[in-house]
JSON list of C-alpha atoms in Angstrom, two decimals:
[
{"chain": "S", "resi": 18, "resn": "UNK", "atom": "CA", "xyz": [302.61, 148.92, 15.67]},
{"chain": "S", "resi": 19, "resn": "UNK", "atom": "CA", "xyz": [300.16, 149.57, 18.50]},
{"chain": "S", "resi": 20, "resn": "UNK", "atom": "CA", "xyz": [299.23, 152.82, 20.13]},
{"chain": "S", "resi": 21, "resn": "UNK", "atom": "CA", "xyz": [300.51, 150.79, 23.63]},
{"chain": "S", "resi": 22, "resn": "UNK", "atom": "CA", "xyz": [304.21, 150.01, 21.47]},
{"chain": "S", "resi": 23, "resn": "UNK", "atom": "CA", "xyz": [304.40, 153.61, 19.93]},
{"chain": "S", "resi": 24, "resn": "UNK", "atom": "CA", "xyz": [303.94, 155.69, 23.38]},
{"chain": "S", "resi": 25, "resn": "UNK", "atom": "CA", "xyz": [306.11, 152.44, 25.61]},
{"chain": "S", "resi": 26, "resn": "UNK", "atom": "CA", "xyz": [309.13, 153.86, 23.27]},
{"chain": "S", "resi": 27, "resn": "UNK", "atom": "CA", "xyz": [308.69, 157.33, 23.21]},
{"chain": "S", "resi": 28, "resn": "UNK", "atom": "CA", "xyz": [307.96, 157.75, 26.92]},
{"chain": "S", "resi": 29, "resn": "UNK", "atom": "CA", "xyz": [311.71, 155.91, 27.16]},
{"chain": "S", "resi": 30, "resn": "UNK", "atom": "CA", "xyz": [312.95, 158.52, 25.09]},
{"chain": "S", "resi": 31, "resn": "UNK", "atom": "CA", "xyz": [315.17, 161.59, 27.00]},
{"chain": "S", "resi": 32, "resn": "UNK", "atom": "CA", "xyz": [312.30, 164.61, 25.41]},
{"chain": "S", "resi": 33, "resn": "UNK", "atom": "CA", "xyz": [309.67, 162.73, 27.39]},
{"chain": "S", "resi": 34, "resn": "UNK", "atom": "CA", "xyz": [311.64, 161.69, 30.44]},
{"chain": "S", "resi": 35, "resn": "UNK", "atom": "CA", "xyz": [312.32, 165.34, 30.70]},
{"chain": "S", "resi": 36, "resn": "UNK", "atom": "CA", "xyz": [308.33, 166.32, 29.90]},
{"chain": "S", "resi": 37, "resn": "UNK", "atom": "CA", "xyz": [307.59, 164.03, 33.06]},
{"chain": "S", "resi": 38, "resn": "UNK", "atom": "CA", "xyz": [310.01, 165.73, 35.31]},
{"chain": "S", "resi": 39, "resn": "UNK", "atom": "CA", "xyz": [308.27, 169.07, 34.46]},
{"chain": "S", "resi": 40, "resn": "UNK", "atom": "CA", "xyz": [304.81, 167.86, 34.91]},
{"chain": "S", "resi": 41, "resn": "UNK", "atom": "CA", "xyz": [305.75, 166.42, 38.41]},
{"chain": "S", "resi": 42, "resn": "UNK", "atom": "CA", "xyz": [307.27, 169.45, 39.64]},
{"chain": "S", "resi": 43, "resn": "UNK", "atom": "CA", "xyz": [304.20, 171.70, 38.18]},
{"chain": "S", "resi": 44, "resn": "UNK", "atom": "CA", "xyz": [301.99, 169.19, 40.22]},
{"chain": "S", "resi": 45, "resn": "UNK", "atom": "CA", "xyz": [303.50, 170.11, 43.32]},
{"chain": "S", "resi": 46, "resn": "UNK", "atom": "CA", "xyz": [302.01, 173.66, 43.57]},
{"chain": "S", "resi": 47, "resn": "UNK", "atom": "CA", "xyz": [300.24, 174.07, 40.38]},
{"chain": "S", "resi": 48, "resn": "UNK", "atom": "CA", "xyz": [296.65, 172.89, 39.14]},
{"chain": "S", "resi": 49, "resn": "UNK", "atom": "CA", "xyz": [297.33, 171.18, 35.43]},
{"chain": "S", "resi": 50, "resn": "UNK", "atom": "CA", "xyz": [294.27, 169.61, 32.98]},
{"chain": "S", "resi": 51, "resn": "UNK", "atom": "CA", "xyz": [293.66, 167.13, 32.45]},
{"chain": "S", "resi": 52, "resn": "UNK", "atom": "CA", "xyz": [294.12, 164.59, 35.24]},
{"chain": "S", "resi": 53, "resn": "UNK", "atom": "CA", "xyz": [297.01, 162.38, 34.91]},
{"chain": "S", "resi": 54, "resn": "UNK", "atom": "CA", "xyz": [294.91, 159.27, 34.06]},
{"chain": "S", "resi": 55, "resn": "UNK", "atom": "CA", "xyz": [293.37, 161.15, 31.07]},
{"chain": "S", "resi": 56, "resn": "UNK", "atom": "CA", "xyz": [296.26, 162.87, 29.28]},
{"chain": "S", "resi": 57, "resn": "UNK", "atom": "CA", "xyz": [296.63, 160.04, 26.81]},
{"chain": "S", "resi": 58, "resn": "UNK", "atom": "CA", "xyz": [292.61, 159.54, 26.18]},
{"chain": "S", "resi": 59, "resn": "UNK", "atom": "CA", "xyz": [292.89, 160.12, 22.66]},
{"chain": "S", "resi": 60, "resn": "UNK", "atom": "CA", "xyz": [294.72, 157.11, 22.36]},
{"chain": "S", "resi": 61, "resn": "UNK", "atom": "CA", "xyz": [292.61, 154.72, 24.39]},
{"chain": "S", "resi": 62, "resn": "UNK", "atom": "CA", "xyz": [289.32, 154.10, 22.57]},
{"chain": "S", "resi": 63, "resn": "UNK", "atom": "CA", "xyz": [290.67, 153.04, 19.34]},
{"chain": "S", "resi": 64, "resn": "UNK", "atom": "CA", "xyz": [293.65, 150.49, 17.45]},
{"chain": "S", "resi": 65, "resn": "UNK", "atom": "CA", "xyz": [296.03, 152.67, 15.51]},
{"chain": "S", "resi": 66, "resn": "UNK", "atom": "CA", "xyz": [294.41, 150.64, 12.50]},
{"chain": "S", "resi": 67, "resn": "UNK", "atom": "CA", "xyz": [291.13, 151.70, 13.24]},
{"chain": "S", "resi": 68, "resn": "UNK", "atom": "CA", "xyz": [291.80, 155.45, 12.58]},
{"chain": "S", "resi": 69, "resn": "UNK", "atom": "CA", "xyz": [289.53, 157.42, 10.24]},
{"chain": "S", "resi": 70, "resn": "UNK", "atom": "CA", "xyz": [289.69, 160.82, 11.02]},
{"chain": "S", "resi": 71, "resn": "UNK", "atom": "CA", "xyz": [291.81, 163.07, 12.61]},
{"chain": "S", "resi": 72, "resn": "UNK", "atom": "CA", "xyz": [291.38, 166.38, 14.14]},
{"chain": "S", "resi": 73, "resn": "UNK", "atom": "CA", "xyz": [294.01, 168.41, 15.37]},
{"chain": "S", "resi": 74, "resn": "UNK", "atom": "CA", "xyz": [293.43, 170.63, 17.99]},
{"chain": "S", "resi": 75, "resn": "UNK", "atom": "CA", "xyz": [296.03, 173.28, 19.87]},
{"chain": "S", "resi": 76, "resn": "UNK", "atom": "CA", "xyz": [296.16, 172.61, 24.15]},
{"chain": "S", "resi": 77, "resn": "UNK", "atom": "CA", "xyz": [293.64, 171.26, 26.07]},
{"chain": "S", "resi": 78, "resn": "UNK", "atom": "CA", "xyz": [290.98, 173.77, 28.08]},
{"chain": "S", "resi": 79, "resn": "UNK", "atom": "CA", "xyz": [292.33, 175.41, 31.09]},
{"chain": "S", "resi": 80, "resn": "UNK", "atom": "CA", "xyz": [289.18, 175.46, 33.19]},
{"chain": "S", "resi": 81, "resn": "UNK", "atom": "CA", "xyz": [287.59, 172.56, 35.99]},
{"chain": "S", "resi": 82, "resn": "UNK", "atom": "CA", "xyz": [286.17, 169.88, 34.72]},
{"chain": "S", "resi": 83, "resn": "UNK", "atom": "CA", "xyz": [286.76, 170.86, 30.85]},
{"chain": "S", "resi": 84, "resn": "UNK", "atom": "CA", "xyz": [289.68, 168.70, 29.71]},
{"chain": "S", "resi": 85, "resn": "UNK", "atom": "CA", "xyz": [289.83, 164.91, 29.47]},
{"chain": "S", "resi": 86, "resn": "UNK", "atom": "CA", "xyz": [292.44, 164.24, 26.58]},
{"chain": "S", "resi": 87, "resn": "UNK", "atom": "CA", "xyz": [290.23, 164.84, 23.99]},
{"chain": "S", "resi": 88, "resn": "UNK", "atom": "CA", "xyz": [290.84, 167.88, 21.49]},
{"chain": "S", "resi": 89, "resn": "UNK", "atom": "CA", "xyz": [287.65, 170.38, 21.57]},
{"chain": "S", "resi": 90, "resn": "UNK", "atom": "CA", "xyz": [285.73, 167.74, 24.16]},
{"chain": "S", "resi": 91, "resn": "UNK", "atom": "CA", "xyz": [284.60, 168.31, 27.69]},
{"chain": "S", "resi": 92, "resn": "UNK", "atom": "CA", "xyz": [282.98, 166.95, 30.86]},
{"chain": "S", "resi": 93, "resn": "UNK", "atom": "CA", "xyz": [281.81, 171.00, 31.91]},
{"chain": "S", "resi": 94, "resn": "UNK", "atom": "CA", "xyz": [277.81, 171.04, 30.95]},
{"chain": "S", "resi": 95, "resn": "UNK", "atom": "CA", "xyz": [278.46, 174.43, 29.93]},
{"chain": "S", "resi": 96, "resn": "UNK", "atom": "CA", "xyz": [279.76, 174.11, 26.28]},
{"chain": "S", "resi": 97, "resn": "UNK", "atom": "CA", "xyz": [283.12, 176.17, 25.07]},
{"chain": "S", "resi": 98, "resn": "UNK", "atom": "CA", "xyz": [282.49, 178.59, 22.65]},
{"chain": "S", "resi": 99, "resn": "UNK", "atom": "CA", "xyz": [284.39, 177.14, 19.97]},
{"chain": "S", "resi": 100, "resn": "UNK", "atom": "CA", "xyz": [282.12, 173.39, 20.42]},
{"chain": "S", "resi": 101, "resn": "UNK", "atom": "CA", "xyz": [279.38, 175.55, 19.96]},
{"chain": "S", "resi": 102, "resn": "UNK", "atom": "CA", "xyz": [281.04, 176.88, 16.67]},
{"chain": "S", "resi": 103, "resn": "UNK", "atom": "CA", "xyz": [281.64, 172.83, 15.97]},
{"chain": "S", "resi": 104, "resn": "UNK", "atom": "CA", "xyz": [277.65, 171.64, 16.78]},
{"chain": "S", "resi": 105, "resn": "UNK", "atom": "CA", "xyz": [276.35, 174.96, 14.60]},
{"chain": "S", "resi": 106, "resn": "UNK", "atom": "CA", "xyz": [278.55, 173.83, 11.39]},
{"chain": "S", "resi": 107, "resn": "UNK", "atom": "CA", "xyz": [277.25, 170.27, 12.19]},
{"chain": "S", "resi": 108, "resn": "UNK", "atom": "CA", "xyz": [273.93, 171.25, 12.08]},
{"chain": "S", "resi": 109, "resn": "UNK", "atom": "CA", "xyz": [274.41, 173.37, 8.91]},
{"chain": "S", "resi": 110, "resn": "UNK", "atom": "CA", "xyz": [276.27, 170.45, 7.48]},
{"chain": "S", "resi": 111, "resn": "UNK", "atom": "CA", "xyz": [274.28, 167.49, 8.24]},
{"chain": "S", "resi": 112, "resn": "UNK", "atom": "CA", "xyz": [271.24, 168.49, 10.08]},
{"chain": "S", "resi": 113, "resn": "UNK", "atom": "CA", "xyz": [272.47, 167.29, 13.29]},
{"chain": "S", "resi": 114, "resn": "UNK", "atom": "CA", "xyz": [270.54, 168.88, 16.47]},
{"chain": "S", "resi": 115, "resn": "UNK", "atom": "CA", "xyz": [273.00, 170.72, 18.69]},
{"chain": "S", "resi": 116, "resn": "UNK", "atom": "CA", "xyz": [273.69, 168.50, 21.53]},
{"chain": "S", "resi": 117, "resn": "UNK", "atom": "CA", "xyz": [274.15, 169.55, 25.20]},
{"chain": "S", "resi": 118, "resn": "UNK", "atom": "CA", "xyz": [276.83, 167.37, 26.51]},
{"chain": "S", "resi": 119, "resn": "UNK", "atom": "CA", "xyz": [280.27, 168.66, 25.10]},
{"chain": "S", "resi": 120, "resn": "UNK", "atom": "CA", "xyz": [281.32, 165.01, 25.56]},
{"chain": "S", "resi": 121, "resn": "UNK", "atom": "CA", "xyz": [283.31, 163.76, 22.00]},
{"chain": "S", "resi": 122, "resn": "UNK", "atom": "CA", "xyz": [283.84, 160.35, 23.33]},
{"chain": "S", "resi": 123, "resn": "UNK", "atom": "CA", "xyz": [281.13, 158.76, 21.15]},
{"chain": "S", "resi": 124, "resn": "UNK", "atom": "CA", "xyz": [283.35, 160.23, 18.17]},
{"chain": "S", "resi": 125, "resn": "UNK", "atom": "CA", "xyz": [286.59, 158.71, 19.60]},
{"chain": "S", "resi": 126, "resn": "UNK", "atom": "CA", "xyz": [284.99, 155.47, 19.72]},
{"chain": "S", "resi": 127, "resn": "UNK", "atom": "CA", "xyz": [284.56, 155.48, 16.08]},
{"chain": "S", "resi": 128, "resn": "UNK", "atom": "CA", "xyz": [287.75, 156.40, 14.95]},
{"chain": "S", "resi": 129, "resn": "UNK", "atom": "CA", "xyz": [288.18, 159.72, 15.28]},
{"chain": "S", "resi": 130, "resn": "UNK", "atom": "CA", "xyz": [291.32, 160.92, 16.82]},
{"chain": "S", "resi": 131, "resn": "UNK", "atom": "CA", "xyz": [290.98, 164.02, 18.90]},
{"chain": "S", "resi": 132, "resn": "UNK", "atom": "CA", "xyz": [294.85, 165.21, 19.41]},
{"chain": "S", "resi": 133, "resn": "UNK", "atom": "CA", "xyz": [295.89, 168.36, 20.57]},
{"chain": "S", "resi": 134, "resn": "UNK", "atom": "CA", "xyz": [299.03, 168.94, 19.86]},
{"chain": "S", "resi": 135, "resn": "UNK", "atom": "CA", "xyz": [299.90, 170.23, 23.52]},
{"chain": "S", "resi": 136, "resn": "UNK", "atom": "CA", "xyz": [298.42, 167.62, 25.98]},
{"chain": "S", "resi": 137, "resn": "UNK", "atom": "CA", "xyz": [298.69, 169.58, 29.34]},
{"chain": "S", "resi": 138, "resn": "UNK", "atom": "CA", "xyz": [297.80, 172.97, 30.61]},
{"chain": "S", "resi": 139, "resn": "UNK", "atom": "CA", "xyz": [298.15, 175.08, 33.47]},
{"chain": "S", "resi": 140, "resn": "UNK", "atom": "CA", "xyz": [294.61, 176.09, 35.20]},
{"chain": "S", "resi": 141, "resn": "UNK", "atom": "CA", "xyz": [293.72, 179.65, 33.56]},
{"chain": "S", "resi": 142, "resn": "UNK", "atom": "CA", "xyz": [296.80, 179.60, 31.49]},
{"chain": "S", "resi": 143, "resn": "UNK", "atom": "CA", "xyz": [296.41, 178.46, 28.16]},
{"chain": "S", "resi": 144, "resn": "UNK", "atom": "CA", "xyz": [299.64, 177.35, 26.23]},
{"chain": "S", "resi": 145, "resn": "UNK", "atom": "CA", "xyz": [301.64, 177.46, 29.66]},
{"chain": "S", "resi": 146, "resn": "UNK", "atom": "CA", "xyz": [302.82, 174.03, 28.46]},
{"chain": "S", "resi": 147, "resn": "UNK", "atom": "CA", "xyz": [304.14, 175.11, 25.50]},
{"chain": "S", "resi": 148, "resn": "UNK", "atom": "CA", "xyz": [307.69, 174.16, 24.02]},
{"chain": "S", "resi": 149, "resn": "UNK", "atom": "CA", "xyz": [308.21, 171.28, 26.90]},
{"chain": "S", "resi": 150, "resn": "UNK", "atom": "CA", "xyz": [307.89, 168.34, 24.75]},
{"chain": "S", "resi": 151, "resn": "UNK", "atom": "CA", "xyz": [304.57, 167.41, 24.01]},
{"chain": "S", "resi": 152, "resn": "UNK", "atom": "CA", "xyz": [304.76, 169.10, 19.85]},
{"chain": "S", "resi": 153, "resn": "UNK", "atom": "CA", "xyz": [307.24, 166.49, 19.85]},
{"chain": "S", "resi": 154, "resn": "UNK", "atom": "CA", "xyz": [305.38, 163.13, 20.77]},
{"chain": "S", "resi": 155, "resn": "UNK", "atom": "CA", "xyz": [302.17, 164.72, 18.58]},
{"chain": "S", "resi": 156, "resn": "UNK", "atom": "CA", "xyz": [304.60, 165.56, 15.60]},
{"chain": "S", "resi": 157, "resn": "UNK", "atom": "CA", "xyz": [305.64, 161.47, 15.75]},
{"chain": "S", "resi": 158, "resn": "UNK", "atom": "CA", "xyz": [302.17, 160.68, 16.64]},
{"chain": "S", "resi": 159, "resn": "UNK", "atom": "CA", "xyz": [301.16, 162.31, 12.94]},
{"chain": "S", "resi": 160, "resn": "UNK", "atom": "CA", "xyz": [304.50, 160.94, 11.10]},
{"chain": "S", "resi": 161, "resn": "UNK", "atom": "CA", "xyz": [302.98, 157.48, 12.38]},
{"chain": "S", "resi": 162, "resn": "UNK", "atom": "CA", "xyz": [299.75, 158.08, 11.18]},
{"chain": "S", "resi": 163, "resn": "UNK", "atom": "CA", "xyz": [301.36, 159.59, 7.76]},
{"chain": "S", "resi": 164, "resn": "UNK", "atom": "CA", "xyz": [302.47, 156.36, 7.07]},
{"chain": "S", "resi": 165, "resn": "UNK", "atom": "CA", "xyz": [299.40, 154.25, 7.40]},
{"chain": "S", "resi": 166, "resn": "UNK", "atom": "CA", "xyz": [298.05, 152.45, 4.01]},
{"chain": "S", "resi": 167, "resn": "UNK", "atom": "CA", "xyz": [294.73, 152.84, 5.01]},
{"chain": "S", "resi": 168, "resn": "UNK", "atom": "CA", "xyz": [292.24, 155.74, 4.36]},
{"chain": "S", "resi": 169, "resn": "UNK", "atom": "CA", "xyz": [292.26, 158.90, 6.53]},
{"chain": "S", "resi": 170, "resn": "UNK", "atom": "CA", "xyz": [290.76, 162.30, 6.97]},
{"chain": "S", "resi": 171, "resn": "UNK", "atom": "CA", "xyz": [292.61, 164.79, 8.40]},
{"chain": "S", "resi": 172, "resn": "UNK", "atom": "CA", "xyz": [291.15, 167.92, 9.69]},
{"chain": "S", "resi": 173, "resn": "UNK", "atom": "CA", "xyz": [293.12, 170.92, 10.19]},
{"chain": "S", "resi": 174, "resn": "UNK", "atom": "CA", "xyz": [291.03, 173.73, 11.53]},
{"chain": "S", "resi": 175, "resn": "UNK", "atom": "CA", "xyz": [293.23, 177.26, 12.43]},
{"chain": "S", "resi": 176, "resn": "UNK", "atom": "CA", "xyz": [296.98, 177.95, 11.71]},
{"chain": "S", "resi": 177, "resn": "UNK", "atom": "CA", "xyz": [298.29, 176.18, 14.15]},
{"chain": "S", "resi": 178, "resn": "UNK", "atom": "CA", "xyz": [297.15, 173.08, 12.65]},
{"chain": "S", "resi": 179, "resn": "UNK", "atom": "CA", "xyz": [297.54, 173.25, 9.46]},
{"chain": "S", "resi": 180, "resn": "UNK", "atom": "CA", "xyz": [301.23, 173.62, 10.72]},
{"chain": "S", "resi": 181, "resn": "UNK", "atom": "CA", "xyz": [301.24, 169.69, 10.42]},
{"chain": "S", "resi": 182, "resn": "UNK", "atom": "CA", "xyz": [300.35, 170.07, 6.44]},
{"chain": "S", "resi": 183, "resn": "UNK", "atom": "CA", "xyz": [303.42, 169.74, 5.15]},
{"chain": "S", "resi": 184, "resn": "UNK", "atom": "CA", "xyz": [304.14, 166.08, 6.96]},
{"chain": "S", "resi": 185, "resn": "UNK", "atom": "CA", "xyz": [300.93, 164.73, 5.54]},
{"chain": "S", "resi": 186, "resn": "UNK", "atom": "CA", "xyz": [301.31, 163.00, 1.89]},
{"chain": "S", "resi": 187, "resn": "UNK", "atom": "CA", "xyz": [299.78, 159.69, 1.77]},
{"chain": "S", "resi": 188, "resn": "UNK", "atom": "CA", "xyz": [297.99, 159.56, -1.26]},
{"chain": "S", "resi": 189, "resn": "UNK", "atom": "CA", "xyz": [295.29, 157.63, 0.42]},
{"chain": "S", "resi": 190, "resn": "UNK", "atom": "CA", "xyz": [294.48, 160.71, 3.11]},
{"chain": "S", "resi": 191, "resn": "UNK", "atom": "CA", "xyz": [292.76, 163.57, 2.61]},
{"chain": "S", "resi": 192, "resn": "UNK", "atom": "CA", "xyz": [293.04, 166.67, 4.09]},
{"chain": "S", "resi": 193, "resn": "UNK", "atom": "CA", "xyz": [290.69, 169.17, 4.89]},
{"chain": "S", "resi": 194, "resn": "UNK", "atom": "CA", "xyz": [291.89, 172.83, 6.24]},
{"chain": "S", "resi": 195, "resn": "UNK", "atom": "CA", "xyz": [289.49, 175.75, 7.27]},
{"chain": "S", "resi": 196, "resn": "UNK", "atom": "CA", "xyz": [289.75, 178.65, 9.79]},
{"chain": "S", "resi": 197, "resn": "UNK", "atom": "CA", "xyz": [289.29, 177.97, 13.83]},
{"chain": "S", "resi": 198, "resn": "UNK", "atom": "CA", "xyz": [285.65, 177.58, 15.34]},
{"chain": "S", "resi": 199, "resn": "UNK", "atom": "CA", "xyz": [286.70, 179.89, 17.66]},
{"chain": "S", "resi": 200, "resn": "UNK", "atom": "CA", "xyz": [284.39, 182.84, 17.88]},
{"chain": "S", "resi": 201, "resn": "UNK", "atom": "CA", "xyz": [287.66, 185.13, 16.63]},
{"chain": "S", "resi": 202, "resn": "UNK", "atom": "CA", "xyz": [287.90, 183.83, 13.48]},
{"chain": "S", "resi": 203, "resn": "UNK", "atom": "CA", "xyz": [284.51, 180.81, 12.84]},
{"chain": "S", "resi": 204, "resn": "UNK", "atom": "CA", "xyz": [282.99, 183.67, 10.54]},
{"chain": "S", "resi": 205, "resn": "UNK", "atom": "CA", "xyz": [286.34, 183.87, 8.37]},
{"chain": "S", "resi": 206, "resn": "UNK", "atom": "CA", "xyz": [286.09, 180.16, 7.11]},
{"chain": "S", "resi": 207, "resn": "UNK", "atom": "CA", "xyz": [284.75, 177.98, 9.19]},
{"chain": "S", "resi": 208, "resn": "UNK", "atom": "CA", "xyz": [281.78, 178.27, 9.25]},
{"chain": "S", "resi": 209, "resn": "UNK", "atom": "CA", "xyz": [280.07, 176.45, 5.47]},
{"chain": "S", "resi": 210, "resn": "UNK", "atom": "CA", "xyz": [283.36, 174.49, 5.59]},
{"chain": "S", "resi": 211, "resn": "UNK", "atom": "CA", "xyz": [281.23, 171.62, 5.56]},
{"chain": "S", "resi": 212, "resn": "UNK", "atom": "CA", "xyz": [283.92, 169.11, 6.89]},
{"chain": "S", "resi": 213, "resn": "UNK", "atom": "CA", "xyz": [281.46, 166.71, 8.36]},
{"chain": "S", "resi": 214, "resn": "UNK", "atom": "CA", "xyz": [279.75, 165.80, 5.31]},
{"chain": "S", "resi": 215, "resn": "UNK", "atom": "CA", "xyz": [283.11, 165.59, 3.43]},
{"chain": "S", "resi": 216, "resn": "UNK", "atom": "CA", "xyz": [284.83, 163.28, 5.53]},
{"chain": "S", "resi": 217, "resn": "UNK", "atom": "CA", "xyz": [281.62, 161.15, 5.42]},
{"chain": "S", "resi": 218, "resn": "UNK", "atom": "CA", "xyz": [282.09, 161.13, 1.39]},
{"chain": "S", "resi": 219, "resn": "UNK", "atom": "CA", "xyz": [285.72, 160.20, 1.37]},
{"chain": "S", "resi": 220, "resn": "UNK", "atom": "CA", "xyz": [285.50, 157.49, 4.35]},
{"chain": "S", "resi": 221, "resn": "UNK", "atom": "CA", "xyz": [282.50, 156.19, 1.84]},
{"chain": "S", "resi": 222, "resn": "UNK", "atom": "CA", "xyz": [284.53, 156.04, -1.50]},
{"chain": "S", "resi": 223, "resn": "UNK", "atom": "CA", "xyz": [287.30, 154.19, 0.24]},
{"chain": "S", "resi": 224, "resn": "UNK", "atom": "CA", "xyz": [284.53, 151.85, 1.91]},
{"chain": "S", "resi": 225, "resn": "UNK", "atom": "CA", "xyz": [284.93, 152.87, 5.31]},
{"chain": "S", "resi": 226, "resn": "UNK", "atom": "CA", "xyz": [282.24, 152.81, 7.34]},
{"chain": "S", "resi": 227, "resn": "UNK", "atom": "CA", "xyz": [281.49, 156.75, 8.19]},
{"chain": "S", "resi": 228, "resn": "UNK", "atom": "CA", "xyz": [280.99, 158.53, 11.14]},
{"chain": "S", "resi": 229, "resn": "UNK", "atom": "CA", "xyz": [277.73, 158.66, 12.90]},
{"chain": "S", "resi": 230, "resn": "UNK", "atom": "CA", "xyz": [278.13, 162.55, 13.83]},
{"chain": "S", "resi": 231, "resn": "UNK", "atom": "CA", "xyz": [275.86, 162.50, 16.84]},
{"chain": "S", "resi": 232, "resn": "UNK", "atom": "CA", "xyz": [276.87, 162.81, 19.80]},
{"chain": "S", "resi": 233, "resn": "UNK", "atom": "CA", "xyz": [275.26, 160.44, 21.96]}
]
């Protein structure tokens, strides 16, 4: 199976056929993030065999030039507060200087899988897109990844994630749950969660090649 495969035959199926109706009428008098070219940029940088790490996120930001399919990424030089939350536990974790570009695509390129679990939003409205389809194609996105042979870390951060628990139980993935970086609820578990350094050790045990954490 290939990412191009897996998202030919659900974007066939009625759930998504009906997702793309809704997006094209919103598009007529709506602003929606990201651009239509980059809704499926998690998928894009790498094979579905190349996967190390995953890290579910909730619906993309709702502001210009944030969103660009990525989960917690952006193109905006002014960094969201809950990447800040992200850099500050890297920097606790691994000694990693806080970057300035909110740009994960250096992560992506390594294997890490940045997937919200809602992949469009209406400008200033976050979880407008709620409930139209998209938990669907992310909930067979993560069966699909459940079933891999291969190592994985995934990284649930917040209750919404950690949602996807329950469907993840190949013995050969670990997963790693804290609270949300946002600044509502970083200082109730995220913060010291330490997941960098963790995923590092796993990927290591299972000789993987680990994640070079800065961004670059």
């Amino acid at each position: 199976m290939t990412w191009e495969k897996f998202i030919q035959t659900e974007s066939s199926k009625p759930y998504f056929i009906n997702l793309e109706k809704f997006l094209t009428e919103e598009e007529k008098t709506k602003t929606i993030y990201p651009k239509k070219e980059d809704r499926l940029n998690a998928f894009k940088y790498a094979k579905l065999e190349d996967i190390k790490v995953v890290i579910i996120g909730q619906d993309p930001y709702h502001g210009p030039n944030q969103a660009h399919g990525l989960a917690f990424s952006t193109l905006d030089t002014k960094l969201p507060p809950s990447l800040k939350n992200i850099y500050k536990e890297l920097k606790d974790d691994l000694g990693i200087e806080i970057s300035k570009s909110g740009n994960l695509t250096s992560w992506a390129k390594q294997g890490v899988l940045l997937l919200n679990t809602i992949l469009t939003v209406e400008a200033s409205k976050p979880l407008s897109h709620k409930n139209k389809g998209w938990e669907i194609f992310t909930s067979k996105v993560i069966n699909l990844l459940n079933e891999l042979d291969q190592a994985i870390v995934f990284i649930l951060w917040g209750a919404n994630a950690r949602v996807y628990k329950n469907a993840l139980n190949h013995p050969k993935h670990l997963v790693l749950e804290a609270n949300h970086p946002s600044p509502l609820s970083a200082h109730r578990g995220f913060f010291g969660c330490k997941v960098f350094s963790k995923t590092n050790e796993y990927l290591k045990l299972n000789h993987v090649n680990i994640i070079d954490w800065q961004i670059k």
